[in-house]
XYZ file of C-alpha atoms in Angstrom:
548
model
C -65.136 21.139 -0.571
C -64.920 23.449 2.829
C -65.622 20.265 4.443
C -62.113 19.159 3.003
C -60.745 22.739 4.489
C -61.384 21.980 7.718
C -61.060 18.701 9.780
C -63.001 20.680 13.099
C -65.676 20.539 11.405
C -66.720 17.404 9.796
C -65.938 16.257 13.534
C -68.512 18.723 14.667
C -71.341 17.220 12.829
C -70.190 13.668 13.046
C -70.058 14.292 16.851
C -73.311 15.427 17.012
C -75.015 12.980 14.295
C -73.956 10.487 17.611
C -74.399 11.765 20.697
C -78.260 11.826 18.648
C -78.720 7.791 16.745
C -77.057 7.367 20.359
C -79.494 8.554 23.223
C -81.970 7.463 20.760
C -80.978 4.071 20.885
C -80.572 4.168 23.893
C -83.767 5.255 25.272
C -84.769 2.193 22.773
C -83.158 0.005 24.422
C -84.198 0.829 28.150
C -87.635 2.190 27.635
C -88.589 2.914 31.311
C -89.132 6.392 30.790
C -87.239 9.703 32.230
C -88.358 8.908 35.761
C -86.231 5.284 35.236
C -83.094 6.611 33.386
C -80.583 4.284 33.987
C -76.524 5.316 33.997
C -76.042 4.960 30.024
C -78.893 6.891 29.343
C -77.443 9.631 31.663
C -74.092 9.308 29.937
C -75.551 10.112 26.051
C -77.300 12.638 27.906
C -73.818 13.988 29.088
C -72.273 12.962 25.429
C -74.892 15.418 24.096
C -74.576 17.958 25.954
C -70.535 17.932 24.849
C -71.761 17.743 21.352
C -73.371 20.756 21.640
C -71.438 22.357 23.804
C -68.001 22.275 21.552
C -69.509 23.911 18.733
C -70.754 26.692 21.300
C -67.524 27.131 22.602
C -65.904 28.317 19.123
C -69.441 30.044 18.076
C -68.646 32.395 21.299
C -65.198 33.009 20.434
C -62.943 32.274 18.095
C -59.850 32.303 20.506
C -61.572 30.684 23.055
C -61.666 27.817 20.599
C -58.344 28.321 19.784
C -57.008 27.119 22.632
C -60.108 24.600 23.313
C -59.854 22.402 20.447
C -56.547 20.468 21.056
C -58.292 19.578 24.545
C -61.872 18.745 22.705
C -60.323 16.179 20.579
C -58.589 14.574 23.206
C -61.709 14.527 24.772
C -63.232 13.413 22.301
C -60.644 10.321 21.868
C -61.131 9.521 25.220
C -65.145 9.192 25.389
C -64.340 7.062 21.899
C -62.469 4.589 23.844
C -64.854 4.044 26.600
C -68.200 3.854 24.303
C -65.980 1.326 21.967
C -64.939 -0.968 25.076
C -67.792 -0.441 27.125
C -70.906 0.053 25.267
C -70.637 -2.459 22.219
C -74.170 -1.592 20.158
C -72.398 2.009 19.699
C -69.580 0.479 17.997
C -70.038 1.084 14.415
C -71.165 4.959 14.767
C -68.216 5.617 17.308
C -65.384 4.148 14.793
C -66.878 6.238 11.849
C -66.523 9.116 14.003
C -62.420 7.376 15.103
C -61.244 7.782 11.347
C -62.136 11.921 11.482
C -60.908 12.532 14.637
C -57.169 10.447 13.242
C -57.925 12.798 10.362
C -58.193 15.810 13.028
C -55.457 15.595 15.169
C -53.032 13.961 12.334
C -53.420 17.915 11.195
C -53.362 19.312 15.176
C -50.950 17.348 15.633
C -48.641 15.121 12.826
C -48.413 11.444 11.966
C -46.640 11.019 15.620
C -50.020 10.688 17.165
C -52.345 10.729 15.486
C -50.643 7.315 14.619
C -50.823 6.056 18.392
C -54.295 7.148 19.061
C -55.596 5.191 16.091
C -53.322 2.329 17.687
C -55.113 2.895 21.209
C -57.721 3.330 20.016
C -57.546 -0.493 17.861
C -56.137 -1.791 20.884
C -59.611 -0.839 22.285
C -61.490 -2.496 19.396
C -60.060 -5.648 20.014
C -60.134 -5.423 24.310
C -64.187 -4.640 23.834
C -66.010 -6.731 26.358
C -63.514 -8.202 27.864
C -62.263 -5.382 29.719
C -63.918 -6.146 32.749
C -66.817 -5.734 34.330
C -69.761 -4.507 32.371
C -70.241 -0.757 34.019
C -73.830 -0.114 32.275
C -76.965 -2.942 32.656
C -77.725 -3.819 27.951
C -80.365 -5.697 27.621
C -79.458 -8.870 25.535
C -78.728 -8.515 22.037
C -81.537 -7.067 19.957
C -81.924 -5.831 16.309
C -81.190 -1.816 16.422
C -83.903 0.272 15.599
C -83.999 1.415 11.559
C -83.364 4.916 12.599
C -80.050 3.987 14.463
C -79.026 2.245 11.171
C -79.748 4.922 8.974
C -78.213 6.997 11.089
C -75.254 4.781 10.535
C -75.634 4.631 6.971
C -75.414 8.176 6.791
C -72.924 8.650 8.726
C -70.438 6.429 6.510
C -71.431 8.619 3.361
C -70.718 11.688 5.941
C -67.097 10.799 6.667
C -66.362 9.344 3.664
C -67.693 12.467 1.892
C -65.664 14.680 4.655
C -62.372 12.553 3.325
C -62.731 13.043 -0.066
C -63.374 16.974 0.281
C -60.520 16.759 1.832
C -58.559 15.485 -0.650
C -59.948 17.361 -3.706
C -59.081 20.472 -1.577
C -55.238 18.962 -1.565
C -55.414 18.315 -4.700
C -56.464 21.708 -5.314
C -54.176 23.165 -4.123
C -51.676 21.289 -4.769
C -52.496 22.112 -8.224
C -52.639 25.410 -7.750
C -49.281 25.407 -6.645
C -47.716 23.542 -9.108
C -49.325 26.424 -11.622
C -48.170 28.616 -10.022
C -44.618 27.431 -9.577
C -44.649 26.939 -13.296
C -46.317 30.326 -14.879
C -45.238 32.556 -12.593
C -41.730 31.655 -12.672
C -41.176 32.662 -16.258
C -41.605 36.074 -16.671
C -39.446 37.726 -17.295
C -40.490 40.949 -14.422
C -42.133 40.577 -10.901
C -44.767 38.462 -11.459
C -46.855 40.482 -9.163
C -50.299 40.946 -11.495
C -50.011 36.913 -12.042
C -49.193 36.039 -8.275
C -51.991 38.468 -6.648
C -54.214 37.020 -9.281
C -53.649 33.420 -8.220
C -54.423 34.345 -4.918
C -57.408 35.505 -4.842
C -58.641 32.999 -6.895
C -57.770 30.188 -4.706
C -58.648 32.150 -1.217
C -62.042 33.915 -3.004
C -60.038 37.382 -1.447
C -62.341 40.718 -2.231
C -58.917 42.319 -2.195
C -55.053 41.704 -2.402
C -52.307 43.633 -1.709
C -48.805 42.957 -1.402
C -46.074 45.604 0.005
C -42.564 44.981 -0.986
C -39.124 46.284 -1.665
C -36.130 45.302 -3.113
C -33.244 46.330 -0.868
C -32.938 47.911 2.689
C -31.787 51.309 0.875
C -34.430 50.877 -1.706
C -38.747 52.256 -1.581
C -41.527 50.413 -0.542
C -43.823 49.770 -3.305
C -47.840 48.919 -3.438
C -49.607 46.200 -5.881
C -53.345 46.243 -4.874
C -55.298 43.460 -6.869
C -59.281 44.692 -6.856
C -62.162 43.517 -8.666
C -59.604 41.363 -11.871
C -57.255 44.576 -12.043
C -54.440 45.173 -10.826
C -52.654 49.015 -9.458
C -49.850 49.169 -9.104
C -48.367 52.838 -6.831
C -44.595 52.981 -6.550
C -42.645 54.413 -3.616
C -44.987 54.364 -1.129
C -42.404 56.073 1.445
C -40.875 54.371 4.526
C -43.936 54.424 6.599
C -45.580 51.294 4.600
C -42.614 49.140 6.129
C -44.481 48.961 9.718
C -47.229 46.864 7.304
C -43.972 44.763 6.270
C -42.024 44.166 9.590
C -44.666 42.895 11.738
C -43.049 42.396 15.506
C -46.337 41.122 16.539
C -45.500 38.021 14.593
C -42.605 37.734 12.092
C -44.523 34.498 10.364
C -47.411 33.661 8.678
C -50.808 35.231 10.267
C -54.764 35.899 10.370
C -55.546 39.546 11.621
C -59.640 40.044 13.114
C -59.871 43.819 13.326
C -63.282 43.280 16.044
C -60.878 41.776 19.061
C -57.945 43.743 17.360
C -56.134 40.531 17.869
C -54.027 37.827 15.517
C -53.858 33.949 14.642
C -49.839 33.300 14.446
C -47.651 30.412 15.478
C -44.820 30.627 18.584
C -41.588 29.634 18.044
C -42.405 26.355 19.347
C -44.623 25.852 15.976
C -48.423 26.135 18.246
C -50.588 28.862 17.357
C -50.685 31.722 19.064
C -53.512 34.653 20.214
C -51.849 37.592 20.135
C -52.945 41.143 20.696
C -52.300 43.925 18.594
C -54.743 46.610 17.979
C -52.340 49.060 16.602
C -51.515 46.656 14.155
C -54.905 45.414 12.795
C -56.091 49.405 13.268
C -53.257 49.729 10.148
C -54.699 47.385 8.472
C -57.771 48.576 8.151
C -56.537 52.341 7.645
C -54.395 50.635 4.645
C -57.273 48.410 3.031
C -59.807 49.137 3.961
C -61.161 45.920 5.594
C -60.838 44.162 9.174
C -61.111 40.419 7.974
C -58.261 38.203 6.888
C -55.255 37.276 6.109
C -51.273 38.202 5.088
C -48.169 36.303 5.542
C -44.767 37.542 4.478
C -42.724 36.905 1.428
C -38.310 36.370 2.169
C -36.634 35.609 -1.545
C -33.052 36.866 -2.546
C -32.990 41.029 -1.593
C -37.218 41.395 -1.994
C -38.744 41.389 1.245
C -42.492 41.748 1.073
C -46.019 40.904 2.523
C -48.808 39.401 1.351
C -52.248 40.506 2.912
C -55.450 38.578 1.707
C -58.404 40.633 2.658
C -62.141 39.159 3.116
C -63.631 36.643 5.724
C -61.479 34.020 6.752
C -61.732 31.392 9.193
C -60.266 32.546 12.381
C -58.431 29.380 13.159
C -54.960 27.125 13.033
C -56.885 25.413 9.896
C -57.417 28.796 7.525
C -53.530 29.506 9.324
C -52.509 25.844 7.596
C -53.279 27.642 4.077
C -52.174 31.284 4.820
C -48.336 29.087 5.116
C -48.769 26.842 2.762
C -50.215 29.839 0.394
C -46.810 31.614 1.967
C -44.109 28.680 0.793
C -45.398 28.623 -2.725
C -45.260 32.442 -2.759
C -41.789 32.483 -2.219
C -40.905 30.177 -4.425
C -41.863 31.471 -7.017
C -40.325 34.413 -6.670
C -36.828 32.025 -5.021
C -37.156 30.149 -9.183
C -38.014 34.085 -10.488
C -35.062 34.939 -9.420
C -32.641 32.343 -9.535
C -34.003 31.854 -13.816
C -32.650 35.524 -14.369
C -29.390 35.101 -13.069
C -29.739 32.315 -15.217
C -30.456 33.842 -18.059
C -28.373 36.687 -17.411
C -25.421 34.293 -16.205
C -26.435 32.629 -20.166
C -26.222 36.419 -21.828
C -22.678 37.398 -20.210
C -21.347 33.559 -21.552
C -22.659 34.186 -24.881
C -21.141 37.209 -25.231
C -18.394 36.512 -23.779
C -18.051 33.572 -26.028
C -19.022 36.103 -29.309
C -15.851 37.948 -28.064
C -13.682 35.110 -28.034
C -15.169 34.350 -31.721
C -14.385 37.837 -32.885
C -10.971 38.095 -31.287
C -9.565 34.887 -32.503
C -11.219 35.440 -36.257
C -9.165 38.999 -36.567
C -6.081 38.273 -34.235
C -5.621 35.612 -36.477
C -6.417 37.362 -40.195
C -3.813 39.743 -38.881
C -0.654 37.440 -38.626
C -1.712 35.962 -41.727
C -1.566 39.273 -43.526
C 1.657 40.179 -41.232
C 3.612 37.364 -42.413
C 2.224 37.397 -46.753
C 3.085 40.771 -45.855
C 6.676 40.486 -44.643
C 7.528 37.778 -47.669
C 6.200 40.680 -49.870
C 8.776 43.497 -48.038
C 11.515 40.693 -48.495
C 10.730 39.597 -52.083
C 13.734 40.315 -53.971
C 13.574 42.790 -57.101
C 13.053 39.457 -59.531
C 9.510 39.757 -58.843
C 7.494 41.383 -61.473
C 5.287 44.281 -60.517
C 2.201 41.652 -61.352
C 2.626 39.266 -59.439
C 3.092 41.252 -56.586
C 0.029 42.785 -57.880
C -1.532 39.502 -57.851
C -0.460 38.849 -54.300
C -1.565 41.666 -52.484
C -4.984 41.469 -54.799
C -5.266 38.366 -52.688
C -4.619 39.562 -49.565
C -7.562 42.275 -51.081
C -9.822 38.598 -50.961
C -8.809 37.150 -47.499
C -9.895 40.538 -46.068
C -12.902 41.430 -47.693
C -13.632 37.040 -46.967
C -13.254 37.986 -43.152
C -14.891 40.518 -43.900
C -17.981 38.239 -45.052
C -16.381 35.569 -41.810
C -17.192 38.632 -38.889
C -20.404 39.080 -40.383
C -21.101 35.216 -40.405
C -20.467 34.649 -36.580
C -22.800 37.503 -35.694
C -25.374 35.553 -37.636
C -24.544 31.725 -35.333
C -25.132 33.689 -32.564
C -28.114 34.967 -32.676
C -29.157 31.392 -34.396
C -31.133 28.381 -32.579
C -28.209 25.954 -30.993
C -30.166 22.902 -31.472
C -29.897 23.318 -35.719
C -27.914 20.338 -37.802
C -24.589 22.301 -39.545
C -23.025 20.224 -42.754
C -19.876 20.084 -41.502
C -17.960 18.577 -44.339
C -18.392 21.704 -46.978
C -17.637 24.232 -43.644
C -14.816 22.645 -43.748
C -13.928 22.110 -47.385
C -15.028 25.739 -46.820
C -12.397 26.859 -44.079
C -9.466 25.071 -45.599
C -9.607 26.772 -48.796
C -9.735 30.116 -47.493
C -7.239 28.648 -44.867
C -4.734 28.471 -47.601
C -5.531 31.879 -49.171
C -5.220 33.475 -45.647
C -1.548 31.115 -45.009
C -0.626 31.077 -48.142
C 0.030 27.216 -47.884
C -1.618 23.913 -48.858
C -4.239 23.323 -46.930
C -6.303 20.486 -47.831
C -9.045 18.717 -45.772
C -9.754 14.640 -45.598
C -13.493 13.506 -44.700
C -14.655 9.451 -43.857
C -17.812 10.823 -45.007
C -19.228 13.275 -47.754
C -21.929 14.883 -45.191
C -21.345 14.844 -41.453
C -24.347 17.025 -39.597
C -24.202 18.153 -36.000
C -25.435 20.704 -34.372
C -24.365 24.332 -34.878
C -22.127 25.419 -31.366
C -19.888 22.413 -32.341
C -19.354 23.736 -36.259
C -18.358 26.883 -34.649
C -15.453 25.491 -32.411
C -14.642 22.969 -34.865
C -13.756 25.228 -36.762
C -11.676 27.357 -34.992
C -10.442 24.567 -33.433
C -9.028 23.947 -37.321
C -8.285 28.194 -37.475
C -5.886 27.646 -33.817
C -4.053 24.706 -35.152
C -3.683 26.037 -38.239
C -2.342 29.421 -37.438
C 0.000 27.924 -34.473
C 1.836 24.976 -37.018
C 1.906 28.034 -39.693
C 3.218 29.968 -36.880
C 5.594 28.359 -34.684
C 6.594 25.637 -37.320
C 6.666 26.961 -39.976
C 4.710 24.710 -41.747
C 3.437 24.980 -45.527
C 1.849 21.262 -46.383
C -0.985 20.490 -44.200
C -3.750 18.032 -43.934
C -7.142 18.713 -42.591
C -9.100 14.844 -41.092
C -12.298 14.851 -39.452
C -14.781 11.254 -38.612
C -16.831 10.517 -37.065
C -17.336 7.023 -34.564
C -19.588 5.940 -32.183
C -20.350 9.470 -31.165
C -17.501 10.976 -31.063
C -15.958 13.683 -33.743
C -12.011 12.862 -34.378
C -10.645 15.523 -35.959
C -6.651 15.905 -36.562
C -4.269 18.299 -37.971
C -0.923 16.860 -40.071
C 1.700 19.044 -40.783
C 3.568 17.269 -43.389
C 6.738 19.265 -43.188
C 8.048 19.445 -40.119
C 9.833 16.454 -37.981
C 11.519 17.178 -34.619
C 11.961 14.939 -31.562
C 9.539 16.644 -28.617
C 9.853 17.038 -24.499
C 7.288 15.115 -22.823
C 5.972 19.548 -21.744
C 6.098 20.388 -25.974
C 3.449 17.601 -26.244
C 0.957 19.126 -24.447
C -1.308 21.641 -25.826
C 0.064 25.091 -25.384
C -2.668 27.041 -26.678
C -4.842 28.470 -24.501
C -7.306 29.444 -27.147
C -7.623 25.895 -28.281
C -7.733 24.027 -24.980
C -10.479 26.608 -23.585
C -12.221 25.326 -27.199
C -11.515 22.006 -26.134
C -12.413 22.548 -22.281
C -15.530 24.191 -23.252
C -16.429 20.672 -26.149
C -14.993 18.252 -23.390
C -12.713 17.392 -25.139
C -9.196 15.979 -25.527
C -5.745 16.612 -27.037
C -2.845 14.935 -28.132
C 1.207 16.199 -30.328
C 3.234 13.529 -31.520
C 5.935 13.080 -33.762
C 5.082 10.841 -37.290
C 7.717 9.436 -40.070
C 6.699 12.334 -42.358
C 5.802 15.740 -40.026
C 4.067 16.147 -37.333
C 0.098 15.226 -36.583
C -2.369 16.742 -34.270
C -5.378 14.487 -32.598
C -8.545 16.084 -31.003
C -11.019 14.088 -29.906
C -14.538 15.323 -28.974
C -17.719 13.696 -27.808
C -20.810 14.676 -29.708
C -23.672 13.877 -26.510
C -22.715 15.486 -23.659
C -24.047 15.637 -20.495
């Protein structure tokens, strides 16, 4: 897997293998001894020195390697192009090296320069032997040494292994990120413990620390994952704010206390070595370790910084890994805050919906009781006491039923919306209740004996019916009402017919004036209209059962 993490390691190994194999093959082509070496052998000696000097730069100083790596890549490209053009016997291993070079150039400079480099090397391969007179004297074609052929085969396997390792590592990071986003954003509280554990697994870190604050005036918190457990220390003091906001490197960086330097990026996106001994000393004081990586986290009101403690390569590939982890970590927090806001909004909407249902139910019951009590008060003396008692008992039954209905509304608020409800039976009971509540005749006609809908739709349809009946009785003096319900092509049709009122309406009166009814229709995506018919008036409602 280490071959896939850094493009520089495969290039370094392949470069050294090509230099050694080509030098041995060159000595076989020109066996004159050291005193009679020609320019071709001297070239490969120089190339062998180059192959040894390149990794030596990284071993001496990682700072020098950061500045030298682009120059090394361009030098390798020039050498490969030259050998492809003018040194036909050595083309095959050089082409294998070129594959790894293109991968490294893509990682360092991007796709455009990698494509241009590949195009240049491809032109050199097409023009090999035709670019001009041979610079080196090469004998007549002969079979290559078995060692050279074996080295070429081994190099081909090494290139395949390197590319496969790089792809496997990318898949590992992708799967890690997908799992992080999928699981981490489902927590009901900040997913700090889970996040630190996953970062420790990805980087094989000794310790992972996270400083964060959820507002400019909020205290700084610290959580540390060490030896498989997370210890959270809240309110570590504003002095720790200096470990969140690093002036020497605002973005992700690698740190090395021995050199007192940070590896980050400048504003143009190029690697930048920043001398910051004060910052590395603060990190050592906080975590008792002088090597690792760090990246900022900014999501919503949360501002923080993660420190991954442990040995890591002070190279651009290590910085790219850190930046990728930073991107995924911020994605987790952003998704967490979004889903948390969505859940809060959903709870608020649910409370509002419940409050609306209770409000409408209570007001309708009170309005019906007021009308029936007013009717009792206005009755003449001819009404007997037993008849009055019977009406009062009926009013008492209405109140008891409404109490039960209010309990049902509360119970339905905890019921899953996907649960299916038999609508015809529910509306039949509702029509009988409305008849007693308002002292009118209300009946239900249904297209089918049973109609199954989800519980949310059933509740809304029942309240639409109750609101429509209440409006008809209070504002139109209705005494005989008929509810008709049918379903056709995923659309529910509900109509209320007032059979003892007929009057021509103006266009403004034909509109649905009830705000409660209009609000419920809007939430269901339905439409309604009213019109006069021969024997009274009609309110027609259409509700789609499958809403996008």
